[in-house]
Short mmCIF file of C-alpha atoms and ligand atoms in Angstrom, two decimals:
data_model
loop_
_atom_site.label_atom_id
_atom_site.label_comp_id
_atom_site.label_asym_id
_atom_site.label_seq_id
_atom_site.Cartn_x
_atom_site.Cartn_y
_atom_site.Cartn_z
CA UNK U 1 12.14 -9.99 145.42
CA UNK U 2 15.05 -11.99 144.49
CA UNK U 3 16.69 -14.00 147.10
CA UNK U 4 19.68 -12.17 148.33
CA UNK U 5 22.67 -14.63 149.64
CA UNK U 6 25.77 -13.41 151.28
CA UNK U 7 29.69 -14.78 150.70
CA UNK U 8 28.48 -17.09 147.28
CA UNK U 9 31.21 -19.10 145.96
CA UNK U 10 31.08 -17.91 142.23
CA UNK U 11 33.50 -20.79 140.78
CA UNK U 12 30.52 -22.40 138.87
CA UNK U 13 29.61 -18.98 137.99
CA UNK U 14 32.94 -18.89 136.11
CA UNK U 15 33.79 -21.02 132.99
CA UNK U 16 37.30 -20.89 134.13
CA UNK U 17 36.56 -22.27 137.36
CA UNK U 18 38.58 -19.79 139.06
CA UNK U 19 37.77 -19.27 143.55
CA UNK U 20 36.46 -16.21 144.22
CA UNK U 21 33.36 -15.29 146.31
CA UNK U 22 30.65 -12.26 146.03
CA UNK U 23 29.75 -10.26 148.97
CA UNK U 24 26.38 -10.65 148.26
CA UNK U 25 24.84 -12.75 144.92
CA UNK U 26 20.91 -12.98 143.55
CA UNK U 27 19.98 -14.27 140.50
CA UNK U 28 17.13 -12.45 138.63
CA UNK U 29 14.97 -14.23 136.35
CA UNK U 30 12.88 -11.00 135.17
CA UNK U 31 12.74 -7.20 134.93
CA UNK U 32 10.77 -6.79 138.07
CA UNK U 33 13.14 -9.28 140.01
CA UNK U 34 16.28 -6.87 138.44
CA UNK U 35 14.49 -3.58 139.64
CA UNK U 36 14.12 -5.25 142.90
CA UNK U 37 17.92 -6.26 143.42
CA UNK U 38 18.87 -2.65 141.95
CA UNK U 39 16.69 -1.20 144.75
CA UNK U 40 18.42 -3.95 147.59
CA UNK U 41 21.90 -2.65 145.88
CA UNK U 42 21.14 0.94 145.48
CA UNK U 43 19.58 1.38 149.63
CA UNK U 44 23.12 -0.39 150.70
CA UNK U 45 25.17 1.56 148.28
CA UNK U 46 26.35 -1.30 146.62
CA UNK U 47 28.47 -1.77 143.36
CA UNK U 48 26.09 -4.04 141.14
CA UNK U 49 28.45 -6.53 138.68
CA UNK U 50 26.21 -8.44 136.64
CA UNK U 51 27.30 -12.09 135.45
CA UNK U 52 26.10 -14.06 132.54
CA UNK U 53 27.14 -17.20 131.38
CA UNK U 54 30.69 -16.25 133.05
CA UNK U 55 32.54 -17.31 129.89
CA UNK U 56 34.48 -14.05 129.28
CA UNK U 57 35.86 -13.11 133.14
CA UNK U 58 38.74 -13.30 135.01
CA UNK U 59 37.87 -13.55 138.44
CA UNK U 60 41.38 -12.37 140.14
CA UNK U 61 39.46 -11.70 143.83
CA UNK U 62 36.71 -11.91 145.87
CA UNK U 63 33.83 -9.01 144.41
CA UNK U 64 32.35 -6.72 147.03
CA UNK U 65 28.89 -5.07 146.42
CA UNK U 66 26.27 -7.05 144.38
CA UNK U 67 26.79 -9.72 141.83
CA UNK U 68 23.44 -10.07 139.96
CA UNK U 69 22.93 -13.50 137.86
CA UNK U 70 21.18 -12.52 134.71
CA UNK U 71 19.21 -15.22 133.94
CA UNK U 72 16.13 -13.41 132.35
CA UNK U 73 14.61 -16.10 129.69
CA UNK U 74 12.48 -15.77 126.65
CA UNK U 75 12.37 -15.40 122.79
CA UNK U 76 9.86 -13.39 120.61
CA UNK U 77 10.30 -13.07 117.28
CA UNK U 78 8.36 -10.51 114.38
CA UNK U 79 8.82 -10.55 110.68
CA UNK U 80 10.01 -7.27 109.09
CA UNK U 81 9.64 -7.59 105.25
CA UNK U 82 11.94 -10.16 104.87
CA UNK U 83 13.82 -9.92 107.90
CA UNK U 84 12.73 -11.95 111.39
CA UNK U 85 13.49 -9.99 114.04
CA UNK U 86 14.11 -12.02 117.05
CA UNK U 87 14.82 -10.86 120.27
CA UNK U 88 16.56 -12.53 122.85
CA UNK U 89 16.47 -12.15 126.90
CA UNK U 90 19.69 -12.05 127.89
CA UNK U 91 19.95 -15.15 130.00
CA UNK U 92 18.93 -16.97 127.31
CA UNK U 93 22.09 -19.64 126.20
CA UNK U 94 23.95 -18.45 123.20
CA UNK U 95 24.52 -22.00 121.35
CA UNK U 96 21.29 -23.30 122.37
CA UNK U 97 19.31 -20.48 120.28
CA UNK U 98 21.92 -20.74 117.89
CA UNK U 99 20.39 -24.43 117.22
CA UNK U 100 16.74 -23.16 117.90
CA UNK U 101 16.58 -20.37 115.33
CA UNK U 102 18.71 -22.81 112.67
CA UNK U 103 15.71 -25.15 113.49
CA UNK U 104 12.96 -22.51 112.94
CA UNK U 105 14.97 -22.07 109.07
CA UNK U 106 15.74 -18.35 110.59
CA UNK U 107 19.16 -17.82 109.24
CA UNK U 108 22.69 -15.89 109.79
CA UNK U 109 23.54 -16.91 113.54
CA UNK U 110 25.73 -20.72 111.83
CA UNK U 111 28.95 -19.45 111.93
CA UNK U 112 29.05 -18.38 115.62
CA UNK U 113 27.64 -21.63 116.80
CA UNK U 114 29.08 -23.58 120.04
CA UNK U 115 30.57 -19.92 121.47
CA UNK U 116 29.58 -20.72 125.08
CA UNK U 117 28.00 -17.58 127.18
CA UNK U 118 24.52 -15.79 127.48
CA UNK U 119 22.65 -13.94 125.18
CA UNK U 120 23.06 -10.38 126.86
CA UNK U 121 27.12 -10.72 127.46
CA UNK U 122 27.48 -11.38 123.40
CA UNK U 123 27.55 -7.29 122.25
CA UNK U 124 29.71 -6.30 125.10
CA UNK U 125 32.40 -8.33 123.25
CA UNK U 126 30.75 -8.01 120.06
CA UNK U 127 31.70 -12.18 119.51
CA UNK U 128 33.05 -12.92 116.38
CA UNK U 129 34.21 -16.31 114.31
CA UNK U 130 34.65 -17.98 111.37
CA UNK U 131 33.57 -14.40 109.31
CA UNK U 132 30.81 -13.23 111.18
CA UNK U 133 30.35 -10.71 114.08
CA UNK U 134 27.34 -10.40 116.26
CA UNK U 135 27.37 -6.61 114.90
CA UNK U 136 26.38 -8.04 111.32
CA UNK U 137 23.20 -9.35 112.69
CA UNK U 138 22.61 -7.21 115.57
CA UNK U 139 19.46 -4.95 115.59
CA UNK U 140 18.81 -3.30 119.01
CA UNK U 141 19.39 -4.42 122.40
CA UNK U 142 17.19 -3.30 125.74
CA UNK U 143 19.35 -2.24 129.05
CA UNK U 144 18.71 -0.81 132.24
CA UNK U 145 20.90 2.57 133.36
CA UNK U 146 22.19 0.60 136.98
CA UNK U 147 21.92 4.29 138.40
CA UNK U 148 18.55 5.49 137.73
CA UNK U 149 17.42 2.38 137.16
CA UNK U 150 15.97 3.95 133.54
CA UNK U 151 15.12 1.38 130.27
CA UNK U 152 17.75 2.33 127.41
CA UNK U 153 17.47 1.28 124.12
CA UNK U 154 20.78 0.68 122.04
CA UNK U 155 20.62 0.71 118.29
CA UNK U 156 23.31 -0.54 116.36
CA UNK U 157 25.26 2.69 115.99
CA UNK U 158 25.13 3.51 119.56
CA UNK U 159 26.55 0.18 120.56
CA UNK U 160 30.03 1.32 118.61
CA UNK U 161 30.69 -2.34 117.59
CA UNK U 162 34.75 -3.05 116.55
CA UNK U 163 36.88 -6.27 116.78
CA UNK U 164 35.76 -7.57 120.19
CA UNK U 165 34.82 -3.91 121.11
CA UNK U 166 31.66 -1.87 121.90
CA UNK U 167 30.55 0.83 124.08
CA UNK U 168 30.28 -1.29 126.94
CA UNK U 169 33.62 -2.03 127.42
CA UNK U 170 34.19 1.81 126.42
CA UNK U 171 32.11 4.97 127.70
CA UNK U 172 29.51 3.29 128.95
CA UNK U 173 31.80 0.20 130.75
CA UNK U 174 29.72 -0.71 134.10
CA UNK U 175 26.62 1.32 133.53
CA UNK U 176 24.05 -0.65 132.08
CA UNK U 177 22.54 -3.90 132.75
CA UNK U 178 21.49 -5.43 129.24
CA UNK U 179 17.99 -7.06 129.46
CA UNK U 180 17.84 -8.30 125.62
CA UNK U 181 18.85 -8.44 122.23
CA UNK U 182 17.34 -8.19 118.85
CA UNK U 183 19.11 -9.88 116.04
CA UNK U 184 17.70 -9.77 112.54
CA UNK U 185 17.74 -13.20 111.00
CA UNK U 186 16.53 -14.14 107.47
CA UNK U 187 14.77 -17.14 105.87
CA UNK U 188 16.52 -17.52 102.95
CA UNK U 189 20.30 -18.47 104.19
CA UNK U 190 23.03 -16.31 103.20
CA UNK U 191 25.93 -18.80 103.29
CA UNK U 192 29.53 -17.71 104.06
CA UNK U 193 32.47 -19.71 103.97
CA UNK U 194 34.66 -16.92 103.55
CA UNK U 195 37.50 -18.75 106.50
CA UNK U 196 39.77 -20.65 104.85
CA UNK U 197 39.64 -23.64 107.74
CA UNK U 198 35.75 -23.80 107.19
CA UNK U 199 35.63 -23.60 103.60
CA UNK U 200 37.51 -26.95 103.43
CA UNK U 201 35.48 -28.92 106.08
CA UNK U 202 32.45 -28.03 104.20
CA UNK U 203 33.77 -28.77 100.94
CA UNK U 204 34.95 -31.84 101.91
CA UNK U 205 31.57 -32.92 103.53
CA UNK U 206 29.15 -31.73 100.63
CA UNK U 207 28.83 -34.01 98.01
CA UNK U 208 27.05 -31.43 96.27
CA UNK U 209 26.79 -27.92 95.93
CA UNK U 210 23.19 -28.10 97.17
CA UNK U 211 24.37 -29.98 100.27
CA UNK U 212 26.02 -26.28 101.39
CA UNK U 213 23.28 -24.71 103.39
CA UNK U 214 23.47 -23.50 106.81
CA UNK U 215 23.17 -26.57 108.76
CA UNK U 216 26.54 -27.82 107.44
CA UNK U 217 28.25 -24.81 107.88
CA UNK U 218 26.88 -24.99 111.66
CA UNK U 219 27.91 -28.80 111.74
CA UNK U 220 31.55 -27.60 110.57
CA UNK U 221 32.04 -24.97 113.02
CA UNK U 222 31.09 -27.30 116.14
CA UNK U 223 33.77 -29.56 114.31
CA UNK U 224 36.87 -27.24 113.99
CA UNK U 225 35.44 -25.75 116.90
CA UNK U 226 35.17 -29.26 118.90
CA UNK U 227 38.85 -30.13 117.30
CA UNK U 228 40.77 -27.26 118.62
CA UNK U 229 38.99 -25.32 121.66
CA UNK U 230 38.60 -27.06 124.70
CA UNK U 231 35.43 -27.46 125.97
CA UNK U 232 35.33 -25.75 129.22
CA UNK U 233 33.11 -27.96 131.31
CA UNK U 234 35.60 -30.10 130.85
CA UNK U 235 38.69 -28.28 131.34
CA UNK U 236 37.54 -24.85 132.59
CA UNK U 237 38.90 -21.37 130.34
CA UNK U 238 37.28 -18.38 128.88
CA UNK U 239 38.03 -18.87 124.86
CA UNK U 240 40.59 -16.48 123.48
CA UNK U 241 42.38 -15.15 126.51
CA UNK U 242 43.95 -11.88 123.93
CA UNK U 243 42.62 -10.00 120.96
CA UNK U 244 44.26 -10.59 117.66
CA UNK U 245 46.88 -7.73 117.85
CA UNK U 246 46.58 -5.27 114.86
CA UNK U 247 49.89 -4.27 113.44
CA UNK U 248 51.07 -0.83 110.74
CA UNK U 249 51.92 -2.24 107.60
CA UNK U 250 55.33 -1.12 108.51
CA UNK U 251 55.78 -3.41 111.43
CA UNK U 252 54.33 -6.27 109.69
CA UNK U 253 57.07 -5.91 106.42
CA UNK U 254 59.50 -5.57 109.17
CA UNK U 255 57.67 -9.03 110.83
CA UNK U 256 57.68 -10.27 107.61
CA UNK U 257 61.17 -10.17 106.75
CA UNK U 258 62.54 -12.06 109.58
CA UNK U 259 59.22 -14.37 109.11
CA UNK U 260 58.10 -15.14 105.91
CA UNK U 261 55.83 -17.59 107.28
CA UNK U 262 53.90 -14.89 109.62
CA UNK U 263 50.50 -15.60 109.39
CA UNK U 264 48.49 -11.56 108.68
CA UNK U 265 45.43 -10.71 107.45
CA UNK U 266 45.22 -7.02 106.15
CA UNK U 267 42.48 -4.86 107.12
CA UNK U 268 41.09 -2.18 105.08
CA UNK U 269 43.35 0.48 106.84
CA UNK U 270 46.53 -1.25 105.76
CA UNK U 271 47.11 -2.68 109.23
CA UNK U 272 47.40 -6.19 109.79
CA UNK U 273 45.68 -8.67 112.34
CA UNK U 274 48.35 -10.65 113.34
CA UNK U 275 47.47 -14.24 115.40
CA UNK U 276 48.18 -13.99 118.57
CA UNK U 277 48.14 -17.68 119.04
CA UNK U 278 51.45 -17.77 116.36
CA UNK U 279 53.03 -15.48 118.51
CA UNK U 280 52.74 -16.88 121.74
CA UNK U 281 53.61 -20.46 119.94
CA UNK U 282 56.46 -18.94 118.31
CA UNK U 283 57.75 -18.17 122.14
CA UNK U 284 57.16 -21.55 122.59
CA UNK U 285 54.59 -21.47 125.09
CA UNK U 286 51.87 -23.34 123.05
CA UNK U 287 51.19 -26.43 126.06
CA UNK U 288 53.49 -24.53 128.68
CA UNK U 289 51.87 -25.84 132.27
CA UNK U 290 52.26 -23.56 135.37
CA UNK U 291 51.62 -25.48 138.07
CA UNK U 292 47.62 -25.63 137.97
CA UNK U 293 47.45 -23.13 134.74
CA UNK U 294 48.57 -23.31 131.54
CA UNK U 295 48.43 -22.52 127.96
CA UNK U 296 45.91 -25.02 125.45
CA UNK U 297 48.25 -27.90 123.90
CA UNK U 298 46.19 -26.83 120.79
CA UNK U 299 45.34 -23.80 120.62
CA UNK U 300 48.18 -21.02 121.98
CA UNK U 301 45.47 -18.51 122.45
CA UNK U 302 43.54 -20.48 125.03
CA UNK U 303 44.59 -20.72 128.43
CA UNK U 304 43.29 -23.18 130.57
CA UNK U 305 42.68 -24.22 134.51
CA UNK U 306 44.48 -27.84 134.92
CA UNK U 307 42.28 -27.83 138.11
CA UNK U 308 42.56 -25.79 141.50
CA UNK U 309 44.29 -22.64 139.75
CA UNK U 310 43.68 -19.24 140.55
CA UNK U 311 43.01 -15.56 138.96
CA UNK U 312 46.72 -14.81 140.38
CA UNK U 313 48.29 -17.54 138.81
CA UNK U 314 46.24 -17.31 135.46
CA UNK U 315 47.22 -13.37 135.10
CA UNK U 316 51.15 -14.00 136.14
CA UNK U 317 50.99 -16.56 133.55
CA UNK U 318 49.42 -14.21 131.01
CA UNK U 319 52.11 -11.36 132.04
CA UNK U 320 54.92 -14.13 131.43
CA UNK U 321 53.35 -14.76 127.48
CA UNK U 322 52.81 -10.50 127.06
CA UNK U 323 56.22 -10.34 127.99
CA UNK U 324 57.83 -12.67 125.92
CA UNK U 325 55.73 -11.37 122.98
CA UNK U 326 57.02 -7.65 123.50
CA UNK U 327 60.43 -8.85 123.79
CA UNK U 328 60.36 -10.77 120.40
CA UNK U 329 58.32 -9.24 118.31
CA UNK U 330 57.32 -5.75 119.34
CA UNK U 331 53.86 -6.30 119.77
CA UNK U 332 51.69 -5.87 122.98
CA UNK U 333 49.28 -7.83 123.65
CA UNK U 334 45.70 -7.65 125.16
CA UNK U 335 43.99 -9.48 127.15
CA UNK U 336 40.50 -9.96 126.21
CA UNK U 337 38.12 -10.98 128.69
CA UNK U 338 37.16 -8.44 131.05
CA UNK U 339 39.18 -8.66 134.60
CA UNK U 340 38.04 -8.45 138.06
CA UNK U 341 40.09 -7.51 140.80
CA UNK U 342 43.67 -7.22 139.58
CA UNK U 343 43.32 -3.26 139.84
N1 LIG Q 1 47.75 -20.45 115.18
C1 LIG Q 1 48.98 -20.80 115.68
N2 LIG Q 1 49.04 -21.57 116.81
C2 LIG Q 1 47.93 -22.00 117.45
C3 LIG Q 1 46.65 -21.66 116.93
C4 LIG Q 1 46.59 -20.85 115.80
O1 LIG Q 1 50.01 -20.44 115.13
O2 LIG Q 1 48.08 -22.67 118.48
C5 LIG Q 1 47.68 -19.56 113.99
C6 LIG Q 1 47.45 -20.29 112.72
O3 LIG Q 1 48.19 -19.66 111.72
C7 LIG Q 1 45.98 -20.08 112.43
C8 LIG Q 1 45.76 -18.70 113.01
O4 LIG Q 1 46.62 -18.65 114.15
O5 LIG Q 1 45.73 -20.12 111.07
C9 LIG Q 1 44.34 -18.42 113.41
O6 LIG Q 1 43.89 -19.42 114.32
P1 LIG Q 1 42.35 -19.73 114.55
O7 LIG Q 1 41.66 -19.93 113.26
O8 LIG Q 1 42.24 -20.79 115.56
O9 LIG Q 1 41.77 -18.36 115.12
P2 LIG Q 1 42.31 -17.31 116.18
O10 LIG Q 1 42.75 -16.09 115.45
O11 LIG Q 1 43.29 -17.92 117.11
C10 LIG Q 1 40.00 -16.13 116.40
C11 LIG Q 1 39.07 -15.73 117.49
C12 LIG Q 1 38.30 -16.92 118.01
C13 LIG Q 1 37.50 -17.52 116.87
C14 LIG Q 1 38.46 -17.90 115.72
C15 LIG Q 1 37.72 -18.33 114.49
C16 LIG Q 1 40.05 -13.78 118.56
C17 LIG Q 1 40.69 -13.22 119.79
N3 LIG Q 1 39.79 -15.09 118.58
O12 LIG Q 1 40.96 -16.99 116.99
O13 LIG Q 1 37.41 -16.47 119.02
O14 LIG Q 1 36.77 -18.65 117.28
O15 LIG Q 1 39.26 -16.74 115.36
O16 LIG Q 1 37.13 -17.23 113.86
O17 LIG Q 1 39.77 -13.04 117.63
C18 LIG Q 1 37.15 -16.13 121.37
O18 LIG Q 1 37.07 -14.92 121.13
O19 LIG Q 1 37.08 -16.58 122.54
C19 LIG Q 1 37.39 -17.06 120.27
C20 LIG Q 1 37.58 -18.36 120.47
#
């Protein structure tokens, strides 16, 4: 049995630092310890909010019910013609197998290097950068139905991946507890420098063409990474705080006309993925300090904890920046991580 704790301070639970307490907290380092605190939950009638690496919440109040600390660890791994199938427990740290698998010579995880969080929190977001998506590597995952308490298997399909999107945040938002992940790495890399930023770090780094492999394309995202994202143990946020908005082509000749310099990237539908950093920096906000928020000096999409701010404070601050974005340019905005407590 997992030790149960009452009124837990969850601000180093959070990687934007933000106060806010759980009525009761456990962490669970297996299945059997997860059962357990599902059992302690279920004869209380308590919600059950799971937490991972608490790199993609907004914690806007104190939770009630159960807040279980998934920290399951291990990593098996079987070969599948010539596909290693490796599968993940979901406490396992993101970055840190990111490194491992590169150091095994299992490929296809480089690009998404250095994204902070836990293993088991990455499909509920479905991460994403630099041109790849945990969907395009993503086998299966493992989870356990919170109400029955039943092992569900997700395959790829089921998990309806989109841009920062699944099923969890979806139909099936709150009801399962995801144990652990399969990805399906390779041993021959696959390199993709498709993103214009990281094509020219590693071009300018390899001397050669048979420099480009997937440790340099790992090295370069840590760099841009490193150059524009602040790290949040050192000043506390949760990465993107809104998705790329995704305009008609319409609205974005419309855009274009009174911006030439709008940055878009078309999608195969004809809409456009507009940056929703160049937005909010066209408002001017890009640095904008609210007394112990604000908005990342270099990157307008990131916004930050200057120390001692709340979920309050962080959310009026991201209502002022929606705002101002609607007024100007039409577009509404959404924020990304998932939000406790503001309902
Ligand atoms: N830009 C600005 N001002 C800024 C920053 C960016 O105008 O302050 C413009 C520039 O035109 C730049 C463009 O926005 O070319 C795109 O910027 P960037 O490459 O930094 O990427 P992003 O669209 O802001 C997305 C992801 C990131 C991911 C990067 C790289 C979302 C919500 N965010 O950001 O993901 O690392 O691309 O692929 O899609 C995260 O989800 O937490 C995250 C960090």
């Amino acid at each position: 049995m997992p030790v149960i704790q009452q009124n837990v301070s969850l601000q180093s639970f959070n990687s934007l630092a933000l106060p806010a307490e759980a009525e009761f907290f456990c962490t669970v380092r297996d299945r059997a310890e997860l059962r357990a605190a599902l059992q302690f939950a279920h004869s209380r009638q308590l919600v059950v909010t799971p937490i991972g690496g608490g790199s993609n919440i907004v914690l806007a109040a104190n939770l009630s019910g159960l807040v279980v600390h998934m920290d399951l660890r291990g990593v098996s791994h079987r070969a599948v013609g010539r596909v290693i199938e490796v599968t993940f427990a979901a406490g396992e740290n993101w970055h840190q197998q990111v490194q491992s698998c590169l150091e095994q010579g299992w490929y296809g995880m480089e690009n998404l290097a250095l994204i902070p969080g836990s293993m088991g929190a990455a499909p509920i977001q479905n991460i994403g950068a630099y041109g790849v998506e945990l969907s395009d590597l993503f086998v299966s995952l493992n989870a356990i139905d919170k109400l029955s308490g039943e092992a569900v298997e997700f395959d790829r399909a089921a998990c309806q991946f989109g841009y920062r999107d699944s099923v969890f945040k979806n139909a099936a938002r709150d009801r399962y507890l995801i144990v652990d992940i399969t990805l399906g790495l390779t041993t021959q890399p696959q390199i993709n420098i498709q993103y214009p930023a990281l094509q020219a770090a590693v071009n300018q780094h390899a001397r050669s063409a048979a420099e480009i492999g997937p440790e340099l394309v790992s090295a370069m995202v840590c760099q841009i990474r490193r150059q524009k994202l602040p790290d949040p143990e050192l000043i506390p946020n949760a990465g993107s705080f809104f998705k790329n908005p995704l305009v008609t082509r319409a609205q974005t000749d419309a855009l274009l006309r009174r911006y030439p310099q709008m940055p878009h990237y078309a999608q195969a539908d004809g809409d456009s993925k507009i940056p929703a950093a160049w937005l909010i920096e066209q408002c001017g906000f890009k640095g904008t300090v609210r007394g112990a928020v604000g908005v990342h000096d270099r990157q307008a999409l990131v916004l930050v904890n200057l120390g001692g701010g709340n979920g309050a404070e962080l959310l009026e601050l991201a209502a002022e920046l929606c705002d101002a974005v609607k007024q100007r340019f039409a577009i509404e905005l959404e924020i990304e991580p998932r939000v406790y407590g503001a309902d």
